[in-house]
XYZ file of N, CA and C in Angstrom:
570
model
N -131.715 -0.162 -53.136
C -131.797 0.060 -54.579
C -130.376 0.084 -55.128
N -130.130 -0.753 -56.102
C -128.803 -0.801 -56.712
C -128.747 0.178 -57.874
N -127.535 0.576 -58.219
C -127.406 1.528 -59.319
C -127.553 0.822 -60.665
N -127.601 1.626 -61.720
C -127.870 1.142 -63.078
C -126.855 0.087 -63.529
N -125.588 0.340 -63.273
C -124.528 -0.573 -63.734
C -124.598 -1.892 -62.969
N -124.795 -1.816 -61.652
C -124.885 -3.025 -60.846
C -126.123 -3.839 -61.225
N -127.224 -3.153 -61.531
C -128.449 -3.829 -61.937
C -128.233 -4.584 -63.253
N -127.584 -3.939 -64.194
C -127.277 -4.593 -65.485
C -126.410 -5.840 -65.259
N -125.460 -5.737 -64.321
C -124.597 -6.874 -64.008
C -125.415 -8.016 -63.403
N -126.344 -7.689 -62.514
C -127.202 -8.715 -61.915
C -128.092 -9.382 -62.965
N -128.570 -8.593 -63.921
C -129.403 -9.145 -64.990
C -128.588 -10.131 -65.827
N -127.365 -9.743 -66.125
C -126.502 -10.625 -66.924
C -126.244 -11.936 -66.180
N -125.959 -11.857 -64.889
C -125.732 -13.066 -64.087
C -127.005 -13.912 -64.031
N -128.154 -13.248 -63.931
C -129.434 -13.968 -63.894
C -129.667 -14.726 -65.182
N -129.333 -14.094 -66.292
C -129.513 -14.747 -67.595
C -128.590 -15.946 -67.745
N -127.485 -15.926 -67.001
C -126.538 -17.052 -67.043
C -126.918 -18.152 -66.049
N -128.027 -17.946 -65.309
C -128.526 -18.984 -64.414
C -128.274 -18.747 -62.933
N -127.736 -17.602 -62.548
C -127.475 -17.295 -61.139
C -128.786 -16.906 -60.445
N -129.287 -17.818 -59.602
C -130.575 -17.587 -58.934
C -130.480 -16.498 -57.875
N -129.325 -16.379 -57.223
C -129.166 -15.323 -56.221
C -129.224 -13.945 -56.878
N -128.667 -13.807 -58.051
C -128.706 -12.536 -58.776
C -130.146 -12.205 -59.163
N -130.888 -13.221 -59.595
C -132.294 -13.011 -59.945
C -133.101 -12.572 -58.723
N -132.797 -13.175 -57.590
C -133.478 -12.792 -56.352
C -133.171 -11.331 -55.987
N -131.941 -10.907 -56.191
C -131.568 -9.512 -55.916
C -132.279 -8.549 -56.870
N -132.431 -8.953 -58.121
C -133.167 -8.124 -59.084
C -134.616 -7.990 -58.621
N -135.206 -9.114 -58.201
C -136.602 -9.084 -57.725
C -136.741 -8.208 -56.488
N -135.784 -8.296 -55.572
C -135.822 -7.449 -54.373
C -135.715 -5.975 -54.735
N -134.952 -5.696 -55.765
C -134.757 -4.309 -56.189
C -136.065 -3.675 -56.688
N -136.966 -4.494 -57.223
C -138.237 -3.988 -57.756
C -139.413 -4.231 -56.804
N -139.144 -4.710 -55.609
C -140.204 -5.080 -54.658
C -141.199 -3.949 -54.431
N -140.729 -2.757 -54.095
C -141.633 -1.654 -53.752
C -142.351 -1.119 -54.978
N -141.709 -1.153 -56.119
C -142.368 -0.743 -57.362
C -143.543 -1.685 -57.640
N -143.301 -2.972 -57.441
C -144.343 -3.969 -57.682
C -145.496 -3.788 -56.698
N -145.190 -3.627 -55.432
C -146.237 -3.452 -54.421
C -147.057 -2.204 -54.712
N -146.379 -1.121 -55.059
C -147.075 0.139 -55.364
C -148.057 -0.056 -56.518
N -147.635 -0.724 -57.572
C -148.495 -0.916 -58.735
C -149.593 -1.944 -58.473
N -149.325 -2.939 -57.653
C -150.353 -3.927 -57.323
C -151.425 -3.319 -56.425
N -151.049 -2.352 -55.614
C -152.023 -1.672 -54.752
C -153.033 -0.868 -55.554
N -152.729 -0.549 -56.769
C -153.620 0.246 -57.612
C -154.693 -0.611 -58.292
N -154.599 -1.924 -58.120
C -155.445 -2.839 -58.885
C -156.354 -3.633 -57.959
N -157.581 -3.837 -58.397
C -158.473 -4.776 -57.727
C -159.067 -5.691 -58.782
N -158.907 -6.974 -58.590
C -159.511 -7.974 -59.463
C -160.213 -8.978 -58.552
N -161.475 -9.244 -58.861
C -162.262 -10.177 -58.047
C -161.530 -11.517 -57.954
N -161.503 -12.060 -56.755
C -160.896 -13.356 -56.443
C -159.370 -13.365 -56.526
N -158.741 -12.207 -56.637
C -157.283 -12.123 -56.620
C -156.864 -11.427 -55.335
N -155.940 -12.014 -54.634
C -155.392 -11.378 -53.444
C -154.143 -10.608 -53.842
N -153.666 -9.796 -52.927
C -152.475 -8.986 -53.187
C -151.283 -9.873 -53.562
N -151.124 -10.982 -52.860
C -150.001 -11.886 -53.160
C -150.091 -12.445 -54.577
N -151.303 -12.685 -55.061
C -151.484 -13.171 -56.432
C -150.977 -12.123 -57.425
N -151.364 -10.879 -57.185
C -150.947 -9.796 -58.085
C -149.436 -9.594 -58.039
N -148.858 -9.720 -56.844
C -147.400 -9.581 -56.715
C -146.699 -10.683 -57.498
N -147.222 -11.894 -57.436
C -146.616 -12.991 -58.185
C -146.711 -12.761 -59.693
N -147.849 -12.257 -60.132
C -148.020 -11.950 -61.560
C -147.017 -10.881 -61.985
N -146.843 -9.848 -61.159
C -145.878 -8.790 -61.470
C -144.456 -9.346 -61.496
N -144.147 -10.251 -60.571
C -142.817 -10.872 -60.555
C -142.582 -11.712 -61.807
N -143.632 -12.343 -62.307
C -143.508 -13.091 -63.572
C -143.129 -12.135 -64.692
N -143.776 -10.955 -64.711
C -143.425 -9.944 -65.709
C -141.973 -9.510 -65.583
N -141.493 -9.378 -64.355
C -140.097 -8.995 -64.124
C -139.150 -10.086 -64.592
N -139.464 -11.332 -64.286
C -138.600 -12.447 -64.708
C -138.573 -12.559 -66.226
N -139.723 -12.322 -66.863
C -139.749 -12.308 -68.338
C -138.826 -11.203 -68.862
N -138.856 -10.052 -68.206
C -137.998 -8.935 -68.632
C -136.533 -9.308 -68.500
N -136.175 -9.989 -67.419
C -134.782 -10.412 -67.215
C -134.359 -11.358 -68.327
N -135.224 -12.315 -68.662
C -134.878 -13.302 -69.690
C -134.775 -12.684 -71.076
N -135.646 -11.721 -71.375
C -135.716 -11.182 -72.738
C -134.815 -9.966 -72.961
N -134.308 -9.363 -71.904
C -133.506 -8.146 -72.033
C -132.175 -8.449 -72.715
N -131.842 -7.617 -73.666
C -130.570 -7.753 -74.369
C -129.610 -6.718 -73.796
N -128.541 -7.196 -73.209
C -127.581 -6.331 -72.510
C -127.012 -5.264 -73.443
N -126.885 -5.577 -74.696
C -126.275 -4.626 -75.635
C -127.216 -3.492 -76.033
N -128.498 -3.605 -75.679
C -129.459 -2.563 -76.045
C -129.139 -1.261 -75.331
N -129.609 -0.172 -75.925
C -129.379 1.141 -75.325
C -130.411 1.451 -74.249
N -131.430 0.619 -74.121
C -132.467 0.851 -73.117
C -131.945 0.549 -71.724
N -132.384 1.297 -70.764
C -132.045 1.051 -69.370
C -132.919 -0.091 -68.868
N -132.320 -1.046 -68.177
C -133.085 -2.208 -67.743
C -134.238 -1.824 -66.824
N -134.036 -0.878 -65.933
C -135.085 -0.503 -64.977
C -136.353 -0.067 -65.716
N -136.206 0.725 -66.745
C -137.361 1.177 -67.516
C -137.996 0.002 -68.270
N -137.157 -0.849 -68.832
C -137.632 -2.029 -69.561
C -138.417 -2.949 -68.621
N -137.878 -3.170 -67.423
C -138.528 -4.045 -66.448
C -139.839 -3.436 -65.957
N -139.836 -2.136 -65.689
C -141.051 -1.461 -65.213
C -142.164 -1.617 -66.240
N -141.845 -1.429 -67.496
C -142.844 -1.571 -68.564
C -143.343 -3.012 -68.641
N -142.444 -3.957 -68.482
C -142.818 -5.367 -68.530
C -143.748 -5.736 -67.370
N -143.460 -5.218 -66.181
C -144.292 -5.476 -65.003
C -145.692 -4.916 -65.224
N -145.752 -3.686 -65.671
C -147.045 -3.032 -65.898
C -147.818 -3.744 -66.998
N -147.138 -4.160 -68.049
C -147.802 -4.902 -69.128
C -148.383 -6.225 -68.623
N -147.652 -6.906 -67.751
C -148.128 -8.178 -67.203
C -149.394 -7.955 -66.365
N -149.376 -6.893 -65.541
C -150.556 -6.583 -64.722
C -151.732 -6.149 -65.597
N -151.456 -5.362 -66.623
C -152.527 -4.938 -67.533
C -153.112 -6.129 -68.288
N -152.269 -7.101 -68.603
C -152.743 -8.299 -69.297
C -153.743 -9.072 -68.447
N -153.450 -9.216 -67.165
C -154.375 -9.941 -66.292
C -155.653 -9.127 -66.094
N -155.529 -7.805 -66.096
C -156.720 -6.955 -66.007
C -157.604 -7.128 -67.234
N -156.987 -7.101 -68.411
C -157.753 -7.266 -69.655
C -158.469 -8.615 -69.669
N -157.777 -9.653 -69.227
C -158.375 -10.988 -69.190
C -159.609 -10.993 -68.297
N -159.534 -10.292 -67.189
C -160.640 -10.293 -66.232
C -161.727 -9.289 -66.572
N -161.475 -8.392 -67.497
C -162.508 -7.449 -67.919
C -163.593 -8.131 -68.734
N -163.280 -9.308 -69.258
C -164.280 -10.059 -70.015
C -165.414 -10.506 -69.095
N -165.109 -10.627 -67.808
C -166.114 -10.971 -66.796
C -166.181 -9.807 -65.802
N -166.837 -8.714 -66.204
C -166.809 -7.538 -65.328
C -167.506 -7.774 -63.999
N -166.995 -7.129 -63.011
C -167.536 -7.223 -61.664
C -167.957 -5.833 -61.247
N -169.225 -5.656 -60.976
C -169.665 -4.339 -60.537
C -170.118 -4.425 -59.100
N -169.834 -3.389 -58.380
C -170.164 -3.361 -56.976
C -170.462 -1.927 -56.597
N -171.476 -1.749 -55.809
C -171.828 -0.423 -55.332
C -171.878 -0.454 -53.822
N -171.454 0.615 -53.212
C -171.537 0.716 -51.763
C -172.987 0.792 -51.298
N -173.892 1.030 -52.245
C -175.307 1.109 -51.902
C -176.028 -0.224 -52.102
N -175.281 -1.276 -52.509
C -175.860 -2.617 -52.538
C -176.094 -3.069 -51.105
N -176.988 -4.024 -50.939
C -177.305 -4.512 -49.594
C -176.660 -5.863 -49.344
N -176.306 -6.100 -48.087
C -175.783 -7.404 -47.708
C -176.943 -8.329 -47.339
N -176.647 -9.498 -46.820
C -177.665 -10.497 -46.504
C -178.676 -9.965 -45.488
N -178.208 -9.126 -44.562
C -179.080 -8.586 -43.520
C -179.932 -7.416 -44.018
N -179.707 -6.995 -45.242
C -180.464 -5.874 -45.793
C -179.838 -4.521 -45.527
N -178.630 -4.507 -44.946
C -177.928 -3.257 -44.668
C -177.133 -2.844 -45.900
N -177.112 -1.555 -46.201
C -176.278 -1.087 -47.299
C -174.819 -1.161 -46.851
N -173.932 -1.528 -47.771
C -172.519 -1.659 -47.439
C -171.940 -0.355 -46.906
N -172.405 0.765 -47.436
C -171.892 2.063 -46.995
C -172.126 2.274 -45.506
N -173.229 1.726 -44.992
C -173.552 1.882 -43.575
C -172.737 0.949 -42.688
N -172.124 -0.079 -43.266
C -171.371 -1.044 -42.469
C -169.890 -0.716 -42.396
N -169.449 0.277 -43.151
C -168.044 0.653 -43.117
C -167.711 1.303 -41.780
N -166.613 0.880 -41.216
C -166.189 1.413 -39.925
C -164.988 2.318 -40.163
N -165.039 3.496 -39.540
C -163.931 4.425 -39.692
C -163.777 5.236 -38.426
N -162.532 5.499 -38.069
C -162.253 6.344 -36.917
C -162.334 7.817 -37.285
N -162.434 8.110 -38.565
C -162.434 9.489 -39.033
C -163.852 10.044 -38.991
N -164.006 11.176 -38.339
C -165.281 11.871 -38.310
C -165.206 12.958 -39.383
N -165.835 12.699 -40.512
C -165.725 13.594 -41.664
C -166.244 14.982 -41.336
N -167.361 15.048 -40.617
C -167.933 16.349 -40.279
C -166.986 17.146 -39.393
N -166.410 16.491 -38.398
C -165.476 17.168 -37.488
C -164.232 17.624 -38.247
N -163.757 16.769 -39.139
C -162.583 17.125 -39.940
C -162.872 18.338 -40.821
N -164.065 18.392 -41.396
C -164.464 19.527 -42.236
C -164.531 20.810 -41.399
N -165.131 20.714 -40.222
C -165.239 21.881 -39.342
C -163.854 22.383 -38.943
N -162.960 21.463 -38.623
C -161.591 21.855 -38.258
C -160.891 22.532 -39.434
N -161.065 21.984 -40.631
C -160.443 22.581 -41.812
C -160.969 23.992 -42.065
N -162.273 24.155 -41.925
C -162.878 25.478 -42.118
C -162.392 26.452 -41.051
N -162.295 25.985 -39.814
C -161.802 26.841 -38.727
C -160.357 27.253 -38.994
N -159.570 26.300 -39.439
C -158.170 26.582 -39.758
C -158.083 27.614 -40.881
N -158.936 27.464 -41.891
C -158.959 28.415 -43.009
C -159.331 29.806 -42.506
N -160.305 29.888 -41.593
C -160.709 31.172 -41.023
C -159.557 31.819 -40.254
N -158.823 31.010 -39.494
C -157.674 31.539 -38.739
C -156.622 32.077 -39.699
N -156.345 31.357 -40.760
C -155.342 31.801 -41.743
C -155.783 33.114 -42.388
N -157.048 33.205 -42.778
C -157.547 34.442 -43.386
C -157.466 35.598 -42.406
N -157.780 35.347 -41.153
C -157.693 36.396 -40.135
C -156.245 36.786 -39.879
N -155.352 35.825 -39.919
C -153.916 36.110 -39.719
C -153.390 37.028 -40.822
N -153.919 36.879 -42.025
C -153.474 37.716 -43.141
C -153.781 39.197 -42.905
N -154.731 39.472 -42.034
C -155.116 40.860 -41.767
C -154.295 41.488 -40.641
N -153.441 40.706 -39.991
C -152.559 41.229 -38.948
C -151.323 41.860 -39.574
N -150.662 42.732 -38.803
C -149.400 43.306 -39.283
C -148.335 42.206 -39.280
N -147.239 42.455 -39.954
C -146.177 41.452 -40.048
C -145.603 41.129 -38.674
N -145.440 42.128 -37.819
C -144.903 41.903 -36.472
C -145.871 41.055 -35.641
N -147.179 41.312 -35.791
C -148.174 40.543 -35.050
C -148.211 39.088 -35.538
N -148.142 38.909 -36.854
C -148.103 37.547 -37.404
C -146.881 36.807 -36.883
N -145.754 37.506 -36.874
C -144.495 36.900 -36.476
C -144.559 36.367 -35.046
N -145.102 37.168 -34.125
C -145.142 36.715 -32.730
C -146.136 35.570 -32.552
N -147.270 35.602 -33.248
C -148.258 34.515 -33.142
C -147.682 33.224 -33.708
N -147.092 33.298 -34.874
C -146.517 32.101 -35.509
C -145.381 31.555 -34.644
N -144.508 32.443 -34.174
C -143.375 31.997 -33.357
C -143.838 31.321 -32.073
N -144.780 31.951 -31.386
C -145.205 31.453 -30.078
C -146.106 30.217 -30.188
N -147.114 30.269 -31.052
C -148.105 29.197 -31.082
C -147.783 28.059 -32.053
N -147.151 28.380 -33.161
C -146.905 27.338 -34.161
C -145.496 26.763 -34.095
N -144.535 27.600 -33.731
C -143.153 27.125 -33.689
C -142.707 26.782 -32.275
N -143.520 27.135 -31.273
C -143.209 26.786 -29.892
C -142.086 27.599 -29.267
N -141.798 28.758 -29.801
C -140.742 29.609 -29.254
C -141.315 30.349 -28.042
N -140.602 30.307 -26.946
C -141.080 30.997 -25.745
C -140.951 32.503 -25.943
N -141.719 33.260 -25.148
C -141.623 34.724 -25.236
C -140.225 35.196 -24.866
N -139.614 34.517 -23.913
C -138.257 34.883 -23.487
C -137.279 34.769 -24.665
N -137.367 33.668 -25.412
C -136.495 33.478 -26.582
C -136.864 34.449 -27.704
N -138.151 34.709 -27.853
C -138.615 35.658 -28.880
C -138.057 37.053 -28.599
N -138.056 37.443 -27.325
C -137.532 38.754 -26.905
C -136.059 38.863 -27.253
N -135.290 37.815 -26.950
C -133.847 37.826 -27.258
C -133.610 37.919 -28.760
N -134.350 37.136 -29.494
C -134.179 37.084 -30.957
C -134.503 38.427 -31.608
N -135.554 39.091 -31.133
C -136.006 40.336 -31.760
C -135.533 41.599 -31.043
N -134.686 41.415 -30.009
C -134.091 42.539 -29.283
C -135.154 43.552 -28.858
N -136.074 43.090 -28.046
C -137.142 43.948 -27.540
C -137.376 43.628 -26.077
N -138.179 44.418 -25.412
C -138.458 44.153 -24.006
C -139.535 43.083 -23.895
N -139.511 42.401 -22.773
C -140.483 41.350 -22.518
C -141.894 41.938 -22.488
N -142.003 43.097 -21.888
C -143.307 43.765 -21.772
C -143.888 44.067 -23.156
N -143.049 44.554 -24.081
C -143.518 44.847 -25.446
C -143.965 43.567 -26.172
N -143.257 42.464 -25.921
C -143.622 41.197 -26.558
C -144.983 40.722 -26.044
N -145.198 40.829 -24.735
C -146.478 40.435 -24.149
C -147.594 41.317 -24.712
N -147.339 42.604 -24.788
C -148.323 43.554 -25.318
C -148.647 43.241 -26.779
N -147.615 42.982 -27.593
C -147.822 42.676 -29.016
C -148.625 41.383 -29.183
N -148.277 40.372 -28.404
C -148.997 39.092 -28.468
C -150.461 39.270 -28.072
N -150.711 39.993 -26.981
C -152.070 40.211 -26.508
C -152.895 40.975 -27.548
N -152.319 42.016 -28.136
C -153.030 42.788 -29.167
C -153.334 41.935 -30.391
N -152.380 41.126 -30.798
C -152.581 40.260 -31.966
C -153.707 39.262 -31.693
N -153.719 38.688 -30.480
C -154.773 37.734 -30.130
C -156.135 38.406 -30.066
N -156.169 39.617 -29.537
C -157.435 40.354 -29.491
C -157.973 40.611 -30.894
N -157.078 41.021 -31.799
C -157.498 41.262 -33.182
C -158.024 39.977 -33.825
N -157.302 38.875 -33.589
C -157.723 37.586 -34.157
C -159.111 37.192 -33.625
N -159.312 37.327 -32.322
C -160.608 36.971 -31.718
C -161.733 37.778 -32.364
N -161.507 39.081 -32.519
C -162.545 39.952 -33.098
C -162.856 39.538 -34.533
N -161.813 39.256 -35.298
C -162.013 38.883 -36.703
C -162.711 37.517 -36.817
N -162.390 36.614 -35.905
C -162.993 35.281 -35.943
C -164.442 35.278 -35.460
N -164.783 36.200 -34.581
C -166.175 36.299 -34.113
C -167.106 36.776 -35.211
N -166.565 37.573 -36.126
C -167.382 38.077 -37.255
C -167.674 36.934 -38.148
């Protein structure tokens, strides 16, 4: 990403016909364009089509930008890119495309049933709920008990290092950890 002054200089060179400067301006907006194109779906348009349309908006911004204006080119270009994408959306809204995941394919299967995912939503929900229960139970422990559980299980600090850090005996650390775990187990069983 180039700074504001360098970008203005590249725009000026582009307006004078320097194709390399124009290419650098386009590269500077590459991720902005991809991000905004990812937000759009238009039937029969591929991602590359949308990127090209956005680049046309950027090139129009380069040609029309007046260097003497008080506007920052980056903001001017961003607006031009978004306007170009919105224009193609408006054009395609005249022929709306509706699709439901509950529509059926040729085999009679609903599209929702044909989606493949490695994510098990039920398992993820159960894990989230379990995690929430652990957090709520942790809130009921004393600060010293929370500290040893968080240090040992979440931060990976060994009991030996925990003992040194907190200036206590190893036996007391083991006892504190065991008591904290017992309390957590009891609270989680309820």
